JSON list of C-alpha atoms in Angstrom, two decimals:
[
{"chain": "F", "resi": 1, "resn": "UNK", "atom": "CA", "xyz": [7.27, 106.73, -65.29]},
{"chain": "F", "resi": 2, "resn": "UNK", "atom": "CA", "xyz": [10.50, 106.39, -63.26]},
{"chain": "F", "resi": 3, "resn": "UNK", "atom": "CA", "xyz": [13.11, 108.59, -64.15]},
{"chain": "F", "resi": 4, "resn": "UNK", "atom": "CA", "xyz": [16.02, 107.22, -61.49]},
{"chain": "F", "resi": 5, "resn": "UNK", "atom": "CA", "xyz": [15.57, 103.28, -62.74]},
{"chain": "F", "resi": 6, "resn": "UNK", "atom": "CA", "xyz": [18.19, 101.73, -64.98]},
{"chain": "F", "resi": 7, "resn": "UNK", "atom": "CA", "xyz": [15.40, 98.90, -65.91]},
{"chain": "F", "resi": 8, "resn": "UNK", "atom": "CA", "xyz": [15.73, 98.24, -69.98]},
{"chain": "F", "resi": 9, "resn": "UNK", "atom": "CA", "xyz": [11.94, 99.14, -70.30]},
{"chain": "F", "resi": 10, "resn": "UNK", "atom": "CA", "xyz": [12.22, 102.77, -68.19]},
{"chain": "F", "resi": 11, "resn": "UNK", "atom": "CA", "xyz": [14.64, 103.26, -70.11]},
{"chain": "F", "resi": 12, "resn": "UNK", "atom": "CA", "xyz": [13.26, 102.69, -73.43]},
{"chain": "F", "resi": 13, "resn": "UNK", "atom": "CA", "xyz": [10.21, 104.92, -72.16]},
{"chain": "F", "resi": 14, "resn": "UNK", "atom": "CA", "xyz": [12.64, 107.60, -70.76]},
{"chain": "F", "resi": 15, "resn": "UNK", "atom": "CA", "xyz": [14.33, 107.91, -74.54]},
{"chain": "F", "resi": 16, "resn": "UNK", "atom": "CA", "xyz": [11.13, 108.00, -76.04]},
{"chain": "F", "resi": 17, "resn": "UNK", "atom": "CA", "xyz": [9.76, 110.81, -73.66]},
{"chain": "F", "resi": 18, "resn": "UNK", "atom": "CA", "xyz": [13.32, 113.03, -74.83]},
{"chain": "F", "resi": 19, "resn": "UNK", "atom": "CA", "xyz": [12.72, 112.05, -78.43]},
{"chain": "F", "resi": 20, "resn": "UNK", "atom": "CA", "xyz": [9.81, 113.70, -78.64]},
{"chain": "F", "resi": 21, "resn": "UNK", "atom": "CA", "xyz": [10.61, 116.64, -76.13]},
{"chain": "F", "resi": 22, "resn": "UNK", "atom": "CA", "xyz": [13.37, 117.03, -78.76]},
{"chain": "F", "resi": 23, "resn": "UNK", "atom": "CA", "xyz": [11.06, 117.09, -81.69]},
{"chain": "F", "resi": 24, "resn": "UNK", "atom": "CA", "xyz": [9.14, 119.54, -80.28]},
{"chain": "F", "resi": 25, "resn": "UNK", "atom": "CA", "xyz": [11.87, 121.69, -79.22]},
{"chain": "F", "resi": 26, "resn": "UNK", "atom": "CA", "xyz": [12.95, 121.06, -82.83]},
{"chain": "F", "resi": 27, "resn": "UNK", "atom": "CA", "xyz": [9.66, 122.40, -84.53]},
{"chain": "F", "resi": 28, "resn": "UNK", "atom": "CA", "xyz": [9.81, 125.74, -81.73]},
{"chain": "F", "resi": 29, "resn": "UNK", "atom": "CA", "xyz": [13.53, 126.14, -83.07]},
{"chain": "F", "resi": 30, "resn": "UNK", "atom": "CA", "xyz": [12.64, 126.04, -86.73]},
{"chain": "F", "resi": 31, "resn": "UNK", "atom": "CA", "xyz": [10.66, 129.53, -85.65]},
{"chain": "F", "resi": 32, "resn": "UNK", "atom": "CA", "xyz": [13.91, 131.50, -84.36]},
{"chain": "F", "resi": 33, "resn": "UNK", "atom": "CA", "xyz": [16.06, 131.47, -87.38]},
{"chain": "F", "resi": 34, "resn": "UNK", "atom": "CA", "xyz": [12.77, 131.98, -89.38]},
{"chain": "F", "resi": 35, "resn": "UNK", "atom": "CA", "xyz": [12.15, 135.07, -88.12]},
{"chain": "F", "resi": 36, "resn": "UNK", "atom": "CA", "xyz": [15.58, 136.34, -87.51]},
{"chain": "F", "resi": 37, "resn": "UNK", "atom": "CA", "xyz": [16.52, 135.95, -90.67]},
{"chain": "F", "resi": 38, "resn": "UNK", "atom": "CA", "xyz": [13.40, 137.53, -92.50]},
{"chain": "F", "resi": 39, "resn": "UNK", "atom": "CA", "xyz": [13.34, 140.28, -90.01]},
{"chain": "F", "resi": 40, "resn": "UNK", "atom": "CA", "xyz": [16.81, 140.99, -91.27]},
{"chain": "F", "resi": 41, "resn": "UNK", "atom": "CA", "xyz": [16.04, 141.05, -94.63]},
{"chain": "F", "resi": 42, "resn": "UNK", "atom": "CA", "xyz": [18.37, 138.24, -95.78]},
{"chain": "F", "resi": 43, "resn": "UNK", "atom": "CA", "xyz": [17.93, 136.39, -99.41]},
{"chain": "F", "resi": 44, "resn": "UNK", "atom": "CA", "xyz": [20.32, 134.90, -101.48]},
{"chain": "F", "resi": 45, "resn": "UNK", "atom": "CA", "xyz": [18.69, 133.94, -105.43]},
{"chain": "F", "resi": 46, "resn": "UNK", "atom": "CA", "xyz": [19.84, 130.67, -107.04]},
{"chain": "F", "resi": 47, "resn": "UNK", "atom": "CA", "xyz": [19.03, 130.39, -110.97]},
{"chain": "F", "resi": 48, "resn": "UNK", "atom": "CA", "xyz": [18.63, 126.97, -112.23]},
{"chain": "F", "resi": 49, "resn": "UNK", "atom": "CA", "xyz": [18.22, 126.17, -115.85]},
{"chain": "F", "resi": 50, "resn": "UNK", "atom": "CA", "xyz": [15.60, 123.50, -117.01]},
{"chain": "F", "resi": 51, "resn": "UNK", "atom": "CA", "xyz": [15.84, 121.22, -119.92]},
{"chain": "F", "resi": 52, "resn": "UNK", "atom": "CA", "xyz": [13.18, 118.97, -121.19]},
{"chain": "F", "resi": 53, "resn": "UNK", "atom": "CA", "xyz": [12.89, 117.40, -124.40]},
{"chain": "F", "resi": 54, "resn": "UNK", "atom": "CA", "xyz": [9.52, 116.91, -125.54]},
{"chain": "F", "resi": 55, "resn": "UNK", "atom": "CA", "xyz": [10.17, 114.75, -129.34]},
{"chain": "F", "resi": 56, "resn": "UNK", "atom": "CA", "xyz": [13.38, 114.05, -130.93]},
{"chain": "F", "resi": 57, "resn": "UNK", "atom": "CA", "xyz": [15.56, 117.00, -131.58]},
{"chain": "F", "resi": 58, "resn": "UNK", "atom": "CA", "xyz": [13.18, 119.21, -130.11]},
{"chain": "F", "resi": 59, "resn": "UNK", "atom": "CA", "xyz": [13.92, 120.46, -126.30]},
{"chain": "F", "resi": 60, "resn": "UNK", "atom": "CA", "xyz": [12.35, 123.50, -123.94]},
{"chain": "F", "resi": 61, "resn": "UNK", "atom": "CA", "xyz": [14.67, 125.39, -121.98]},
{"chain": "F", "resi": 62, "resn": "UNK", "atom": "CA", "xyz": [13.17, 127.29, -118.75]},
{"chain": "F", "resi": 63, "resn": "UNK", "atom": "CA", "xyz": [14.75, 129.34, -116.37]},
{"chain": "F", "resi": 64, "resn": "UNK", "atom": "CA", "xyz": [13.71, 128.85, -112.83]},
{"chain": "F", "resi": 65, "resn": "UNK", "atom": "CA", "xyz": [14.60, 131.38, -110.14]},
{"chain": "F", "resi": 66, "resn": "UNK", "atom": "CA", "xyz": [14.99, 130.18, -106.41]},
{"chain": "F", "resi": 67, "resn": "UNK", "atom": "CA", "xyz": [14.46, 132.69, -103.61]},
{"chain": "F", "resi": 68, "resn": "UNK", "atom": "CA", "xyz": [16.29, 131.57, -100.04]},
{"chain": "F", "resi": 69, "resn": "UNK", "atom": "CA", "xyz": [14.95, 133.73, -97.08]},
{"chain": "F", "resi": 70, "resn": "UNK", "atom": "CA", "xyz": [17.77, 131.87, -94.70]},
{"chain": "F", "resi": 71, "resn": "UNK", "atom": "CA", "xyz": [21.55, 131.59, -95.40]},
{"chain": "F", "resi": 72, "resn": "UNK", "atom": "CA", "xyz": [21.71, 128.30, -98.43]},
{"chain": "F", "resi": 73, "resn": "UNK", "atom": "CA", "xyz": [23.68, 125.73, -96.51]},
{"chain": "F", "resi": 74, "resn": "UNK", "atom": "CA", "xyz": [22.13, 123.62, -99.85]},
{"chain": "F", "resi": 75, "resn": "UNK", "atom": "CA", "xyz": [22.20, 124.87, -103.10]},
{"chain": "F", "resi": 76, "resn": "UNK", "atom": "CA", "xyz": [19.54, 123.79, -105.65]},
{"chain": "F", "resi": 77, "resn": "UNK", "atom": "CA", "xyz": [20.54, 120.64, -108.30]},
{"chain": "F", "resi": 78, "resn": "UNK", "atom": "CA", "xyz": [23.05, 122.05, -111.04]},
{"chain": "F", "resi": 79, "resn": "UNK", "atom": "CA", "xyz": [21.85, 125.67, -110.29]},
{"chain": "F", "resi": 80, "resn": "UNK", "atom": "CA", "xyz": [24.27, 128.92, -110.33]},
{"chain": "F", "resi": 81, "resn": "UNK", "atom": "CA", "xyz": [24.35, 131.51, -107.80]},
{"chain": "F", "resi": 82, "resn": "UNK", "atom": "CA", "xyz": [22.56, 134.93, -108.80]},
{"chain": "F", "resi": 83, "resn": "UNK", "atom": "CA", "xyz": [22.96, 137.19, -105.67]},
{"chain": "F", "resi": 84, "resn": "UNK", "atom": "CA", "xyz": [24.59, 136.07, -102.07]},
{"chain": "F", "resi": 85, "resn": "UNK", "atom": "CA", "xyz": [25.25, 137.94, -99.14]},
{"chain": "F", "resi": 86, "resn": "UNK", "atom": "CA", "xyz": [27.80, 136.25, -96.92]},
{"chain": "F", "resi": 87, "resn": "UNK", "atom": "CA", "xyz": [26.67, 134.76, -93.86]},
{"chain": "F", "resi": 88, "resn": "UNK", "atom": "CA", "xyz": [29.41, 133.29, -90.98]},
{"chain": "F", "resi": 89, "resn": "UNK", "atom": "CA", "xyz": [32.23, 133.86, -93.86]},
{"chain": "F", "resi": 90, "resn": "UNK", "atom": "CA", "xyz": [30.39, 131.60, -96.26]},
{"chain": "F", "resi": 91, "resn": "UNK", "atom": "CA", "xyz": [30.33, 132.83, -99.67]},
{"chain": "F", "resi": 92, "resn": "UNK", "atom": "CA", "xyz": [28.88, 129.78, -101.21]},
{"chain": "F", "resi": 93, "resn": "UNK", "atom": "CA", "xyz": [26.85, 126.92, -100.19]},
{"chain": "F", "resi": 94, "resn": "UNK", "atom": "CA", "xyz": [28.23, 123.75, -98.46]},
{"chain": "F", "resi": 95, "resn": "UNK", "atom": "CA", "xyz": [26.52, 121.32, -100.59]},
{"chain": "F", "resi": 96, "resn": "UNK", "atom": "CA", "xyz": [24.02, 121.13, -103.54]},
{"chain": "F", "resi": 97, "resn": "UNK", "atom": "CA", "xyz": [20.68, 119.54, -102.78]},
{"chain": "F", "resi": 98, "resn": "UNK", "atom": "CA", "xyz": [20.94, 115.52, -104.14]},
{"chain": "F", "resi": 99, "resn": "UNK", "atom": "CA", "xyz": [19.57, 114.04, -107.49]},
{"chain": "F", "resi": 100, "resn": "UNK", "atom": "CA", "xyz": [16.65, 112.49, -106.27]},
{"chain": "F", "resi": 101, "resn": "UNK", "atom": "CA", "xyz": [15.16, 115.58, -104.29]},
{"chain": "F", "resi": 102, "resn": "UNK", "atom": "CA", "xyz": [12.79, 116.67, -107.73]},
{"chain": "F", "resi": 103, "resn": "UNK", "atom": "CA", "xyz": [11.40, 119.84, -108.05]},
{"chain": "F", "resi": 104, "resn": "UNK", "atom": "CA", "xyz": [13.26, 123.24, -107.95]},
{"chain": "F", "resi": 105, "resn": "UNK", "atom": "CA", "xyz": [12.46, 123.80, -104.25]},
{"chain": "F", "resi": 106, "resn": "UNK", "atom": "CA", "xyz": [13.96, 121.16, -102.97]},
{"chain": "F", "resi": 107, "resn": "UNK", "atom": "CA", "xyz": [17.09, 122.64, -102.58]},
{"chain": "F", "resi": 108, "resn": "UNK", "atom": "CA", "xyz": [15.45, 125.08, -100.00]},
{"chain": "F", "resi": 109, "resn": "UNK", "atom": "CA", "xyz": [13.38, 123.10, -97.91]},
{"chain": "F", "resi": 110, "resn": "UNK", "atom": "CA", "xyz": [16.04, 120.56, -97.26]},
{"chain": "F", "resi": 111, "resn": "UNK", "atom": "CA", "xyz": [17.55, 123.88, -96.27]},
{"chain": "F", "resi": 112, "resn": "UNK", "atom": "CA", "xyz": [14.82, 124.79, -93.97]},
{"chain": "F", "resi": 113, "resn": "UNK", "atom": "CA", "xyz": [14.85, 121.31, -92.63]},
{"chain": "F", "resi": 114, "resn": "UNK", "atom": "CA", "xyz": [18.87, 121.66, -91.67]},
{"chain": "F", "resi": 115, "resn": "UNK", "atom": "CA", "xyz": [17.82, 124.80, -90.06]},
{"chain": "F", "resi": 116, "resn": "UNK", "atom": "CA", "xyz": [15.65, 123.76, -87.96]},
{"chain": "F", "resi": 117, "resn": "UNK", "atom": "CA", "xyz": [17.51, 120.91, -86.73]},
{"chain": "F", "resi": 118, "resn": "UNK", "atom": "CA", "xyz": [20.26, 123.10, -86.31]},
{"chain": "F", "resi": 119, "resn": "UNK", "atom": "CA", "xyz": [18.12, 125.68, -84.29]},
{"chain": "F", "resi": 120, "resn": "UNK", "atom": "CA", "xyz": [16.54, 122.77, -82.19]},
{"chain": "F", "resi": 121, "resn": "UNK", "atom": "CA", "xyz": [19.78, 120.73, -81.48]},
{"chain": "F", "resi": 122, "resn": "UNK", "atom": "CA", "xyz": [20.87, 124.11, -79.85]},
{"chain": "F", "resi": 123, "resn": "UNK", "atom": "CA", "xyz": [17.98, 125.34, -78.16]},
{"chain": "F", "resi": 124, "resn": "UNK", "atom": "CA", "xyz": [17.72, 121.73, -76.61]},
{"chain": "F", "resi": 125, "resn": "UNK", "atom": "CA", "xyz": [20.97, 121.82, -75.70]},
{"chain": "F", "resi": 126, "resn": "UNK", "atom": "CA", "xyz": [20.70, 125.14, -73.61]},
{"chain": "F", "resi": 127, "resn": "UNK", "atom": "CA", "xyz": [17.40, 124.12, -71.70]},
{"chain": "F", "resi": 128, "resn": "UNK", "atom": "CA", "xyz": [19.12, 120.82, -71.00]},
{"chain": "F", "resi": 129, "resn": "UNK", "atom": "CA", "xyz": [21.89, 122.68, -69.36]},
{"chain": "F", "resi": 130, "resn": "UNK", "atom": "CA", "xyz": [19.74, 125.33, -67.65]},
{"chain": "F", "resi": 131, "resn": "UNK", "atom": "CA", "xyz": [17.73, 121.84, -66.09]},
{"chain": "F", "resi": 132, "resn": "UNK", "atom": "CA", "xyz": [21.21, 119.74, -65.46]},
{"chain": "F", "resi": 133, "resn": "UNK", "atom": "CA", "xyz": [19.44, 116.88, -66.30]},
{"chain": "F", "resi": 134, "resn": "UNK", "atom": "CA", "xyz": [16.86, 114.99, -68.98]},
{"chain": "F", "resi": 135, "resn": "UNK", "atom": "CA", "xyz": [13.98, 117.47, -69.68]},
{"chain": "F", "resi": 136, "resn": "UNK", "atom": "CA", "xyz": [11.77, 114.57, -69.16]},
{"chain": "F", "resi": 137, "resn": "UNK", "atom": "CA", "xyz": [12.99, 114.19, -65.59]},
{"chain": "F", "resi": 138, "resn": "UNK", "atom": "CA", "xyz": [12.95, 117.86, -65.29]},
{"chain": "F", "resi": 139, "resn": "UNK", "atom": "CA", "xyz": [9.12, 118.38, -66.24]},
{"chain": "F", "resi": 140, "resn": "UNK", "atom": "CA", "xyz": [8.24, 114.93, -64.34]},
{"chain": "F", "resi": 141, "resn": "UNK", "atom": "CA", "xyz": [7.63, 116.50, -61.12]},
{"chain": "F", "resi": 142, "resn": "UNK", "atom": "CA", "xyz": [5.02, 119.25, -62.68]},
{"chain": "F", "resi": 143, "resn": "UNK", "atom": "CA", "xyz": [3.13, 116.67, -64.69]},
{"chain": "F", "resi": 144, "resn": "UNK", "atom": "CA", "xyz": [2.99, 114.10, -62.26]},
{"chain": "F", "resi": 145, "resn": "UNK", "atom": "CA", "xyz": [0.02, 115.49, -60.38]},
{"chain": "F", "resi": 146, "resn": "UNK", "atom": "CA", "xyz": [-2.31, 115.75, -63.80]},
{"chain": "F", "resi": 147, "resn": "UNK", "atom": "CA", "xyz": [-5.35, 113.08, -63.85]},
{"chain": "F", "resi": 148, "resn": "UNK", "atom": "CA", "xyz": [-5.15, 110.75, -66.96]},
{"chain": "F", "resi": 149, "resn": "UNK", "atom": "CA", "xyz": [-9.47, 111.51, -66.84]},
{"chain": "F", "resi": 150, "resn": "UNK", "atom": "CA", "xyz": [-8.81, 115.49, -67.22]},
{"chain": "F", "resi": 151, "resn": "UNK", "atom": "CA", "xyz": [-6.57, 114.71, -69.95]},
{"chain": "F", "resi": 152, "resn": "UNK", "atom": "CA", "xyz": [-8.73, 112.73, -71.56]},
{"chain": "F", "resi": 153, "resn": "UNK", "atom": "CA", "xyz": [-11.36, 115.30, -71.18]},
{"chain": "F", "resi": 154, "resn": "UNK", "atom": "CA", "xyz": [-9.38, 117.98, -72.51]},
{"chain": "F", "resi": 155, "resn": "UNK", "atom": "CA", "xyz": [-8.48, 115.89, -75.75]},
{"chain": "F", "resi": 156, "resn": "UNK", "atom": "CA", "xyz": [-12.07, 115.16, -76.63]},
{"chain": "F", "resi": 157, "resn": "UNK", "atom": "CA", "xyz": [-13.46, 119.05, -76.65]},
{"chain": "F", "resi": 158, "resn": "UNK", "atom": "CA", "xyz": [-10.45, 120.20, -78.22]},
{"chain": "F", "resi": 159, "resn": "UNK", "atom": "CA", "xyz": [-10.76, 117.50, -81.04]},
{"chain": "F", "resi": 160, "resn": "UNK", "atom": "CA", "xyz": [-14.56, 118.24, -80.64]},
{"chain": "F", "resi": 161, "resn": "UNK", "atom": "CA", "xyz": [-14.20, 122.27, -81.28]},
{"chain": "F", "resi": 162, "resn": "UNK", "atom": "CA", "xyz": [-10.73, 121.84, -83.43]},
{"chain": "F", "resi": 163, "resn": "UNK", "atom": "CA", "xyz": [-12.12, 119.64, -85.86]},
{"chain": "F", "resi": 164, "resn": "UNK", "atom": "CA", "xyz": [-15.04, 121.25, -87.60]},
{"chain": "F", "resi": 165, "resn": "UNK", "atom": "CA", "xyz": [-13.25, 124.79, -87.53]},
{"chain": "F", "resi": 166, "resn": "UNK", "atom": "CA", "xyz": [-10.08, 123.00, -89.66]},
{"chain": "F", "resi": 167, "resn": "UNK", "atom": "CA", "xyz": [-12.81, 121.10, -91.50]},
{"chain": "F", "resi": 168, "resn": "UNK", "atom": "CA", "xyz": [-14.67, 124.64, -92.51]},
{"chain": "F", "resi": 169, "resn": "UNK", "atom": "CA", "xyz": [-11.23, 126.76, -92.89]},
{"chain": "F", "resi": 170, "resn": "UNK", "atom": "CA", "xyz": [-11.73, 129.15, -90.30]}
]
């Protein structure tokens, strides 16, 4: 891949190759605010109140308690805030958690997924001012040596020994 041509096609491949540095760098980031935050002992408890009505006249009401182990940027749908310590000067959420997103722990991994995009956008923004350039064109010259054969190689044992240890749990 050439990193210094202008060419439509390079530079197609060139966005693809930071797309998916990014979304790596996105998944690593999702692991610092993780831990940070669970190492500091943060939670903040959301109580949402379910109603279903089974026949006519007749309804259930259950209470559902939502735990957040990260600061709630998203709130659960129609849910009330039980406890909340105050992260950055926020003392509520910025937003509930849409309609559509079912299930009462929605609200929180939408949360998680902000997060970690959050996390990632940052973290790839430092290493791609430490490098001064496209991480892609910065980890070029290290990969360029590697033998498409070894890699190949490499892929088949560890599908070879990954698989039937995921397959049997271990």
């Amino acid at each position: 891949m050439n990193f210094h041509s202008v060419e439509r096609n390079n530079r197609k491949q060139q966005r693809l190759v930071e797309f998916t540095l990014f979304s790596i760098i996105v998944i690593i980031g999702f692991l610092g605010p993780v831990f940070t935050f669970r190492g500091a002992g943060y939670e903040a408890v959301f109580v949402r109140s379910n109603v279903t009505i089974d026949s006519p006249g007749q309804g259930d009401s259950t209470i559902e308690k939502v735990s957040y182990k990260m600061p709630p940027i998203v709130a659960p749908y129609h849910s009330e805030i039980e406890s909340f310590q105050p992260f950055l000067g926020m003392r509520e959420p910025l937003f509930e958690a849409p309609s559509w997103m079912k299930g009462v722990n929605a609200g929180r991994k939408f949360n998680t997924v902000i997060w970690s995009l959050i996390s990632g956008a940052i973290l790839y923004g430092i290493l791609r001012l430490a490098a001064r350039r496209p991480l892609g064109a910065a980890i070029h010259p290290v990969l360029d040596g590697i033998d498409g054969n070894d890699l190949d190689e490499i892929t088949y044992r560890a599908i070879a020994i990954g698989f039937p240890m995921f397959r049997w749990g271990l």
